[in-house]
Short mmCIF file of N, CA and C and ligand atoms in Angstrom, two decimals:
data_model
loop_
_atom_site.label_atom_id
_atom_site.label_comp_id
_atom_site.label_asym_id
_atom_site.label_seq_id
_atom_site.Cartn_x
_atom_site.Cartn_y
_atom_site.Cartn_z
N MET A 1 -1.54 -5.49 -20.64
CA MET A 1 -2.09 -5.38 -18.95
C MET A 1 -2.72 -4.66 -19.10
N THR A 2 -3.79 -5.53 -17.99
CA THR A 2 -5.06 -6.07 -17.61
C THR A 2 -5.73 -4.69 -17.35
N HIS A 3 -6.59 -4.32 -17.34
CA HIS A 3 -7.62 -2.31 -16.67
C HIS A 3 -8.89 -3.39 -16.54
N ASP A 4 -9.31 -2.18 -16.36
CA ASP A 4 -10.87 -2.22 -16.20
C ASP A 4 -11.36 -1.01 -16.02
N THR A 5 -12.00 -1.17 -16.72
CA THR A 5 -12.88 -0.26 -18.20
C THR A 5 -12.92 0.96 -16.73
N ASN A 6 -13.61 0.05 -15.58
CA ASN A 6 -14.00 1.60 -14.85
C ASN A 6 -13.19 1.71 -13.01
N CYS A 7 -11.96 1.10 -12.87
CA CYS A 7 -11.16 1.59 -11.92
C CYS A 7 -10.07 3.32 -12.44
N ILE A 8 -10.12 3.63 -11.19
CA ILE A 8 -10.26 4.81 -11.22
C ILE A 8 -8.91 4.96 -10.65
N PHE A 9 -8.41 4.07 -10.58
CA PHE A 9 -6.48 3.96 -10.80
C PHE A 9 -5.93 3.54 -12.33
N CYS A 10 -6.69 2.59 -12.45
CA CYS A 10 -6.41 1.88 -14.48
C CYS A 10 -7.31 3.11 -15.14
N LYS A 11 -7.56 4.89 -14.22
CA LYS A 11 -7.73 5.55 -15.53
C LYS A 11 -6.78 5.89 -15.24
N ILE A 12 -6.36 7.13 -14.43
CA ILE A 12 -5.06 6.92 -13.42
C ILE A 12 -4.26 7.25 -14.78
N ILE A 13 -3.59 5.27 -14.50
CA ILE A 13 -2.51 5.04 -15.46
C ILE A 13 -2.56 5.78 -16.65
N ASN A 14 -4.30 5.46 -17.54
CA ASN A 14 -3.72 5.70 -19.02
C ASN A 14 -3.85 7.01 -18.64
N GLY A 15 -3.67 7.67 -17.46
CA GLY A 15 -4.11 9.09 -17.58
C GLY A 15 -5.56 10.26 -18.52
N GLU A 16 -5.98 8.80 -18.71
CA GLU A 16 -7.37 9.60 -18.51
C GLU A 16 -7.72 10.73 -16.79
N ILE A 17 -7.70 10.55 -16.45
CA ILE A 17 -7.57 10.82 -14.79
C ILE A 17 -6.09 11.52 -14.62
N PRO A 18 -6.47 13.19 -14.47
CA PRO A 18 -4.90 13.88 -13.91
C PRO A 18 -4.27 13.52 -12.55
N SER A 19 -3.68 13.41 -12.66
CA SER A 19 -2.58 12.77 -10.85
C SER A 19 -1.00 13.87 -11.00
N ALA A 20 -0.03 14.14 -9.41
CA ALA A 20 0.56 14.21 -9.21
C ALA A 20 1.74 12.85 -9.37
N LYS A 21 2.85 12.99 -10.86
CA LYS A 21 2.81 11.47 -10.80
C LYS A 21 4.31 11.50 -9.87
N VAL A 22 4.92 10.62 -9.38
CA VAL A 22 6.11 10.76 -8.59
C VAL A 22 6.82 9.83 -9.45
N TYR A 23 6.92 8.61 -10.51
CA TYR A 23 7.49 7.42 -11.00
C TYR A 23 5.96 6.95 -11.64
N GLU A 24 6.77 6.60 -12.51
CA GLU A 24 6.12 5.68 -13.81
C GLU A 24 7.35 5.30 -14.42
N ASP A 25 7.03 3.47 -14.68
CA ASP A 25 8.24 2.71 -15.41
C ASP A 25 7.19 1.61 -15.80
N GLU A 26 8.17 0.46 -16.93
CA GLU A 26 6.58 -0.43 -18.16
C GLU A 26 5.75 -1.23 -16.38
N ALA A 27 5.75 -1.26 -15.23
CA ALA A 27 5.25 -2.05 -14.57
C ALA A 27 4.88 -1.22 -13.49
N VAL A 28 4.62 -0.01 -13.30
CA VAL A 28 4.19 0.36 -12.03
C VAL A 28 4.30 1.84 -12.13
N TYR A 29 2.93 3.15 -11.41
CA TYR A 29 3.17 3.82 -10.91
C TYR A 29 3.22 4.81 -10.10
N ALA A 30 3.89 5.72 -9.62
CA ALA A 30 4.03 6.30 -8.86
C ALA A 30 3.34 7.12 -8.38
N PHE A 31 1.86 7.76 -7.70
CA PHE A 31 1.81 9.18 -7.80
C PHE A 31 1.64 9.29 -6.05
N LEU A 32 0.88 11.28 -5.89
CA LEU A 32 0.48 11.46 -5.12
C LEU A 32 -1.01 11.53 -4.81
N ASP A 33 -0.91 10.64 -3.76
CA ASP A 33 -2.19 10.85 -2.52
C ASP A 33 -3.36 11.54 -2.39
N ILE A 34 -4.43 11.59 -4.00
CA ILE A 34 -5.22 12.76 -3.27
C ILE A 34 -5.62 13.66 -2.15
N SER A 35 -5.18 12.88 -1.31
CA SER A 35 -5.70 12.71 0.50
C SER A 35 -4.64 13.99 1.43
N GLN A 36 -3.47 13.85 0.90
CA GLN A 36 -1.97 13.72 1.69
C GLN A 36 -2.44 13.69 2.97
N VAL A 37 -2.38 12.88 3.19
CA VAL A 37 -2.62 12.56 4.30
C VAL A 37 -1.65 13.28 5.26
N THR A 38 -0.76 12.89 4.80
CA THR A 38 0.69 13.71 5.49
C THR A 38 1.07 13.91 3.86
N LYS A 39 2.51 15.35 3.88
CA LYS A 39 3.38 16.06 2.69
C LYS A 39 3.50 14.89 2.21
N GLY A 40 4.11 14.61 1.07
CA GLY A 40 4.30 13.57 0.81
C GLY A 40 4.22 12.14 0.67
N HIS A 41 3.06 12.12 1.32
CA HIS A 41 2.08 10.93 0.68
C HIS A 41 1.15 10.05 -1.13
N THR A 42 2.80 8.93 -0.77
CA THR A 42 2.56 8.40 -1.89
C THR A 42 1.94 6.90 -2.27
N LEU A 43 1.52 6.76 -3.67
CA LEU A 43 0.91 5.27 -3.17
C LEU A 43 1.81 5.16 -4.91
N ILE A 44 1.57 3.67 -4.71
CA ILE A 44 2.87 3.15 -5.89
C ILE A 44 1.79 1.62 -6.50
N VAL A 45 1.07 1.60 -7.38
CA VAL A 45 0.27 0.72 -7.92
C VAL A 45 0.74 -0.02 -9.08
N PRO A 46 0.58 -0.77 -9.46
CA PRO A 46 0.86 -1.82 -10.08
C PRO A 46 0.43 -1.33 -11.59
N LYS A 47 1.14 -1.51 -13.05
CA LYS A 47 0.35 -1.32 -14.00
C LYS A 47 -0.94 -1.95 -14.37
N THR A 48 -0.90 -3.72 -14.21
CA THR A 48 -2.22 -4.31 -14.53
C THR A 48 -3.13 -4.08 -13.10
N HIS A 49 -4.11 -4.35 -14.04
CA HIS A 49 -5.10 -4.06 -12.51
C HIS A 49 -5.70 -5.80 -11.66
N VAL A 50 -4.94 -5.43 -10.23
CA VAL A 50 -5.55 -6.76 -9.79
C VAL A 50 -6.13 -6.33 -8.19
N LYS A 51 -7.46 -6.29 -7.43
CA LYS A 51 -7.66 -6.28 -6.70
C LYS A 51 -7.38 -6.24 -5.78
N ASN A 52 -6.88 -6.17 -4.83
CA ASN A 52 -5.76 -6.34 -3.66
C ASN A 52 -4.54 -7.67 -3.74
N ILE A 53 -4.23 -7.67 -1.83
CA ILE A 53 -2.40 -8.32 -2.51
C ILE A 53 -3.38 -10.25 -2.34
N TYR A 54 -4.59 -10.67 -2.05
CA TYR A 54 -4.88 -11.52 -1.71
C TYR A 54 -4.76 -12.24 -3.28
N GLU A 55 -5.19 -10.93 -4.52
CA GLU A 55 -5.23 -11.52 -6.05
C GLU A 55 -4.49 -11.36 -6.85
N THR A 56 -2.97 -10.63 -6.11
CA THR A 56 -2.05 -10.12 -6.62
C THR A 56 -0.78 -11.40 -7.28
N LYS A 57 -0.59 -12.24 -8.36
CA LYS A 57 0.81 -13.13 -8.45
C LYS A 57 2.07 -12.45 -8.28
N GLU A 58 2.28 -13.56 -7.54
CA GLU A 58 4.11 -12.86 -7.60
C GLU A 58 4.85 -12.36 -7.94
N GLU A 59 4.69 -12.55 -9.48
CA GLU A 59 5.73 -11.39 -10.36
C GLU A 59 4.78 -10.41 -10.42
N VAL A 60 3.40 -9.98 -10.54
CA VAL A 60 3.26 -8.50 -10.05
C VAL A 60 3.63 -7.92 -8.82
N ALA A 61 4.00 -8.83 -7.67
CA ALA A 61 4.35 -8.84 -5.77
C ALA A 61 5.41 -7.91 -6.18
N SER A 62 5.90 -9.44 -6.44
CA SER A 62 7.78 -8.63 -6.69
C SER A 62 7.87 -7.40 -7.51
N THR A 63 7.87 -7.72 -8.65
CA THR A 63 8.07 -5.96 -9.37
C THR A 63 7.53 -4.74 -8.67
N LEU A 64 6.26 -4.63 -7.77
CA LEU A 64 5.46 -3.49 -7.57
C LEU A 64 6.16 -3.38 -6.64
N PHE A 65 6.59 -4.14 -5.50
CA PHE A 65 7.15 -4.15 -4.06
C PHE A 65 9.29 -3.88 -4.32
N ALA A 66 9.41 -4.55 -5.28
CA ALA A 66 11.23 -3.47 -5.65
C ALA A 66 11.34 -2.14 -6.03
N ARG A 67 10.00 -1.45 -6.55
CA ARG A 67 10.45 -1.21 -6.65
C ARG A 67 9.71 0.68 -5.34
N VAL A 68 9.15 -0.13 -4.07
CA VAL A 68 8.88 0.52 -2.75
C VAL A 68 9.92 1.47 -2.40
N PRO A 69 11.88 0.65 -2.30
CA PRO A 69 11.75 1.35 -1.88
C PRO A 69 12.50 3.23 -2.07
N LYS A 70 13.03 2.56 -3.46
CA LYS A 70 13.29 3.49 -4.62
C LYS A 70 12.58 5.17 -3.99
N VAL A 71 11.64 4.77 -4.47
CA VAL A 71 9.82 5.97 -4.21
C VAL A 71 10.61 6.35 -2.48
N ALA A 72 10.18 4.94 -1.88
CA ALA A 72 10.37 6.01 0.24
C ALA A 72 11.67 6.59 -0.07
N ARG A 73 12.88 6.20 -0.59
CA ARG A 73 14.20 6.73 -0.34
C ARG A 73 13.92 8.59 -1.43
N ALA A 74 13.30 8.40 -1.79
CA ALA A 74 13.35 10.16 -2.69
C ALA A 74 11.99 10.04 -1.75
N ILE A 75 11.58 9.66 -1.60
CA ILE A 75 10.57 10.96 -0.62
C ILE A 75 10.90 11.51 0.64
N GLU A 76 11.95 10.41 1.41
CA GLU A 76 13.09 10.73 2.06
C GLU A 76 13.48 11.81 1.39
N LYS A 77 14.76 11.19 0.53
CA LYS A 77 15.33 13.06 0.38
C LYS A 77 14.69 14.40 0.16
N ALA A 78 13.69 14.21 -0.15
CA ALA A 78 12.78 15.33 -0.65
C ALA A 78 12.06 15.93 1.27
N PHE A 79 12.07 15.75 1.41
CA PHE A 79 11.63 16.41 3.14
C PHE A 79 12.33 15.12 4.23
N ASN A 80 12.30 14.47 4.57
CA ASN A 80 13.44 14.56 5.68
C ASN A 80 12.22 14.31 6.74
N PRO A 81 11.47 12.91 6.20
CA PRO A 81 10.38 13.19 7.58
C PRO A 81 10.97 11.70 8.81
N ALA A 82 10.66 12.13 9.66
CA ALA A 82 10.92 11.47 11.10
C ALA A 82 11.38 10.28 10.77
N GLY A 83 9.62 9.43 10.08
CA GLY A 83 9.33 8.24 9.49
C GLY A 83 8.70 7.93 8.43
N MET A 84 8.66 6.63 8.20
CA MET A 84 7.44 5.82 7.47
C MET A 84 6.57 4.93 7.95
N ASN A 85 5.21 5.01 7.43
CA ASN A 85 5.27 4.20 7.46
C ASN A 85 4.07 3.31 5.96
N VAL A 86 4.49 2.37 5.69
CA VAL A 86 4.15 1.67 4.23
C VAL A 86 3.63 0.69 4.72
N LEU A 87 2.03 0.81 3.36
CA LEU A 87 0.53 0.24 4.06
C LEU A 87 0.60 -0.20 3.09
N SER A 88 -0.79 -1.13 2.90
CA SER A 88 -1.77 -1.78 2.20
C SER A 88 -3.44 -1.69 2.67
N ASN A 89 -4.06 -1.15 2.14
CA ASN A 89 -4.98 -1.79 3.32
C ASN A 89 -5.97 -3.03 2.28
N THR A 90 -6.53 -3.88 2.85
CA THR A 90 -7.42 -4.81 1.49
C THR A 90 -7.95 -5.47 2.65
N GLY A 91 -9.71 -4.80 1.69
CA GLY A 91 -10.98 -5.40 2.13
C GLY A 91 -10.96 -3.85 2.29
N GLU A 92 -12.56 -3.80 2.34
CA GLU A 92 -13.45 -2.86 2.72
C GLU A 92 -13.30 -2.31 4.67
N PHE A 93 -13.14 -3.82 5.77
CA PHE A 93 -13.80 -3.71 6.44
C PHE A 93 -11.72 -3.58 6.27
N ALA A 94 -10.95 -3.67 6.39
CA ALA A 94 -9.47 -2.50 6.19
C ALA A 94 -8.99 -1.32 6.07
N GLY A 95 -10.46 -0.68 5.73
CA GLY A 95 -9.96 0.73 4.24
C GLY A 95 -9.81 0.51 3.33
N GLN A 96 -9.55 -0.38 2.42
CA GLN A 96 -9.63 -0.04 1.53
C GLN A 96 -11.03 0.09 0.53
N SER A 97 -10.28 1.64 -0.39
CA SER A 97 -11.69 2.23 -0.59
C SER A 97 -11.73 2.06 -2.33
N VAL A 98 -10.51 2.08 -2.22
CA VAL A 98 -9.73 1.61 -4.08
C VAL A 98 -9.40 0.16 -4.49
N PHE A 99 -10.21 -0.49 -5.21
CA PHE A 99 -10.03 -1.78 -5.13
C PHE A 99 -9.33 -2.18 -6.94
N HIS A 100 -7.79 -0.95 -6.39
CA HIS A 100 -6.74 -1.90 -6.91
C HIS A 100 -5.56 -2.16 -6.56
N LEU A 101 -4.88 -3.13 -6.19
CA LEU A 101 -4.09 -3.26 -5.40
C LEU A 101 -2.77 -1.52 -4.89
N HIS A 102 -2.95 -1.00 -4.57
CA HIS A 102 -1.89 0.18 -4.22
C HIS A 102 -0.75 -0.18 -2.67
N ILE A 103 0.26 0.60 -2.32
CA ILE A 103 0.93 0.85 -1.44
C ILE A 103 0.99 1.74 -1.06
N HIS A 104 0.53 1.81 0.38
CA HIS A 104 0.90 3.57 0.64
C HIS A 104 1.88 3.43 1.31
N LEU A 105 2.88 4.84 0.63
CA LEU A 105 4.14 5.53 1.40
C LEU A 105 3.66 6.40 2.63
N ILE A 106 3.34 6.96 3.46
CA ILE A 106 2.30 8.12 4.38
C ILE A 106 4.26 8.24 5.08
N PRO A 107 4.91 9.48 4.70
CA PRO A 107 6.08 9.37 5.19
C PRO A 107 5.01 10.41 6.84
N ARG A 108 5.88 10.25 7.78
CA ARG A 108 6.41 10.96 9.51
C ARG A 108 6.28 11.74 9.14
N TYR A 109 6.11 12.52 10.70
CA TYR A 109 6.83 13.97 10.92
C TYR A 109 6.88 14.16 12.14
N ASP A 110 5.13 13.69 13.17
CA ASP A 110 5.37 14.18 14.37
C ASP A 110 4.08 13.87 14.73
N GLU A 111 3.95 13.55 16.05
CA GLU A 111 2.30 13.23 16.38
C GLU A 111 1.22 13.84 15.58
N SER A 112 0.80 14.38 15.31
CA SER A 112 0.04 15.09 15.46
C SER A 112 0.09 14.96 13.41
N ASP A 113 1.13 14.36 13.17
CA ASP A 113 1.27 15.16 11.00
C ASP A 113 -0.81 14.71 10.51
N GLY A 114 -1.71 13.79 11.60
CA GLY A 114 -2.83 13.18 10.34
C GLY A 114 -2.81 11.94 10.16
N TYR A 115 -1.11 11.13 10.25
CA TYR A 115 -1.34 9.99 10.39
C TYR A 115 -1.94 9.33 12.08
N ASN A 116 -2.56 8.56 12.54
CA ASN A 116 -2.88 7.59 13.42
C ASN A 116 -3.32 6.81 13.23
N ALA A 117 -2.47 4.84 13.37
CA ALA A 117 -3.50 3.57 13.62
C ALA A 117 -2.93 3.39 14.88
N LYS A 118 -2.90 3.07 16.07
CA LYS A 118 -2.81 2.73 17.17
C LYS A 118 -3.73 1.54 17.14
N TRP A 119 -3.07 0.52 17.69
CA TRP A 119 -2.92 -0.89 17.98
C TRP A 119 -2.74 -1.43 19.28
N VAL A 120 -3.64 -2.52 19.53
CA VAL A 120 -3.67 -2.14 20.88
C VAL A 120 -2.69 -4.12 20.83
N THR A 121 -1.35 -4.30 21.52
CA THR A 121 -0.82 -5.98 21.50
C THR A 121 -1.41 -6.86 23.18
N HIS A 122 -1.17 -7.12 22.50
CA HIS A 122 -2.28 -8.59 23.50
C HIS A 122 -0.90 -9.98 23.41
N ASN A 123 0.37 -9.52 23.76
CA ASN A 123 1.59 -11.02 24.39
C ASN A 123 1.02 -11.67 25.07
N ASP A 124 0.33 -11.04 26.37
CA ASP A 124 -0.15 -11.93 27.14
C ASP A 124 -1.22 -13.05 27.28
N ASP A 125 -2.13 -12.59 26.23
CA ASP A 125 -3.60 -13.28 25.55
C ASP A 125 -3.24 -15.38 25.00
N TYR A 126 -2.02 -15.68 24.96
CA TYR A 126 -1.71 -16.31 24.34
C TYR A 126 -0.22 -17.45 24.77
N THR A 127 -0.97 -18.88 24.84
CA THR A 127 0.57 -19.44 25.28
C THR A 127 0.95 -20.20 23.96
N ASN A 128 2.56 -19.97 24.23
CA ASN A 128 2.55 -20.95 23.42
C ASN A 128 2.90 -21.38 22.21
N GLU A 129 1.76 -22.88 22.76
CA GLU A 129 1.49 -23.75 22.29
C GLU A 129 0.26 -23.18 21.50
N GLU A 130 -0.67 -22.11 21.95
CA GLU A 130 -2.07 -20.95 21.49
C GLU A 130 -1.02 -20.55 19.79
N ARG A 131 -0.24 -19.97 20.11
CA ARG A 131 1.06 -19.32 18.83
C ARG A 131 1.27 -20.45 17.87
N GLN A 132 2.09 -21.32 18.24
CA GLN A 132 2.06 -22.55 17.18
C GLN A 132 0.67 -23.39 17.26
N ALA A 133 -0.08 -22.95 17.20
CA ALA A 133 -1.05 -23.66 16.25
C ALA A 133 -2.19 -23.11 15.45
N ILE A 134 -2.38 -21.85 16.61
CA ILE A 134 -2.50 -20.40 14.97
C ILE A 134 -1.30 -19.87 13.86
N ALA A 135 0.07 -20.30 14.27
CA ALA A 135 1.06 -20.64 13.47
C ALA A 135 0.64 -21.31 12.08
N GLU A 136 -0.06 -22.93 12.98
CA GLU A 136 -0.15 -23.58 11.88
C GLU A 136 -0.99 -24.11 10.99
N ALA A 137 -2.48 -23.03 11.55
CA ALA A 137 -3.36 -22.73 10.81
C ALA A 137 -3.06 -22.32 9.90
N ILE A 138 -2.07 -21.00 9.53
CA ILE A 138 -1.84 -20.34 8.29
C ILE A 138 -0.99 -21.07 7.50
N SER A 139 -0.04 -21.77 7.73
CA SER A 139 0.58 -21.86 7.11
C SER A 139 0.73 -23.76 6.29
N VAL A 140 -0.58 -24.43 6.41
CA VAL A 140 -0.85 -25.19 6.44
C VAL A 140 -1.66 -25.06 4.88
N ASN A 141 -2.10 -23.93 4.89
CA ASN A 141 -3.10 -23.70 3.51
C ASN A 141 -1.94 -22.18 2.69
N ILE A 142 -0.79 -22.72 3.28
CA ILE A 142 0.35 -22.20 1.78
C ILE A 142 1.04 -22.85 0.90
P1 5GP B 1 -7.28 3.36 0.14
O1 5GP B 1 -8.49 3.37 1.35
O2 5GP B 1 -8.02 1.64 -0.55
O3 5GP B 1 -6.60 2.12 1.34
O4 5GP B 1 -6.59 4.24 -0.35
C1 5GP B 1 -6.90 4.73 -2.02
C2 5GP B 1 -6.54 6.23 -1.94
O5 5GP B 1 -6.88 7.40 -2.70
C3 5GP B 1 -7.25 6.82 -1.28
O6 5GP B 1 -6.61 7.71 0.16
C4 5GP B 1 -7.66 8.68 -1.80
O7 5GP B 1 -6.98 9.58 -0.67
C5 5GP B 1 -6.87 8.27 -2.82
N1 5GP B 1 -8.42 8.62 -4.31
C6 5GP B 1 -8.99 8.26 -4.00
N2 5GP B 1 -9.74 8.51 -5.07
C7 5GP B 1 -7.90 9.63 -6.31
C8 5GP B 1 -8.01 10.64 -7.32
O8 5GP B 1 -8.78 10.79 -8.36
N3 5GP B 1 -6.28 10.81 -7.30
C9 5GP B 1 -5.34 10.72 -5.99
N4 5GP B 1 -4.19 10.99 -6.42
N5 5GP B 1 -5.77 9.40 -4.89
C10 5GP B 1 -7.13 8.95 -5.16
ZN1 ZN B 2 -7.36 -0.80 -12.27
#
């Protein structure tokens, strides 16, 4: 396992920093986010240190994401939330503050539960041709 001695999540995985553990296996570690945006807010991280989604190899990503449903279902079973937001902030501008890949599982209870990520849609701003050009600009890089 690759790890970074200065990384707070590597220290949590190694037990150097205490955490409220939810799940662990050979490849991933899940624990309560200290901020508890909502009750049961959980982070799932790969044991291998990778900075964010851009730097993640397929095998690490597939192992990590494979664990997400069972942890999500366990939160659902524990607290019966109205819904759940599953997200990964990538880059400082997008709100990433710890640079070890992590998936947030944020159970949702009601409109004032502490989570707020409203976005504005722009459906009318693009023609079909423009959408096609945008899609192609991305797909040529895959
Ligand atoms: P990000 O802001 O990078 O998307 O998410 C990082 C998360 O890690 C934050 O929500 C923050 O509350 C959480 N966090 C930071 N330090 C610690 C810690 O020492 N222990 C735990 N359990 N969570 C932490
Ligand atoms: Zn790390």
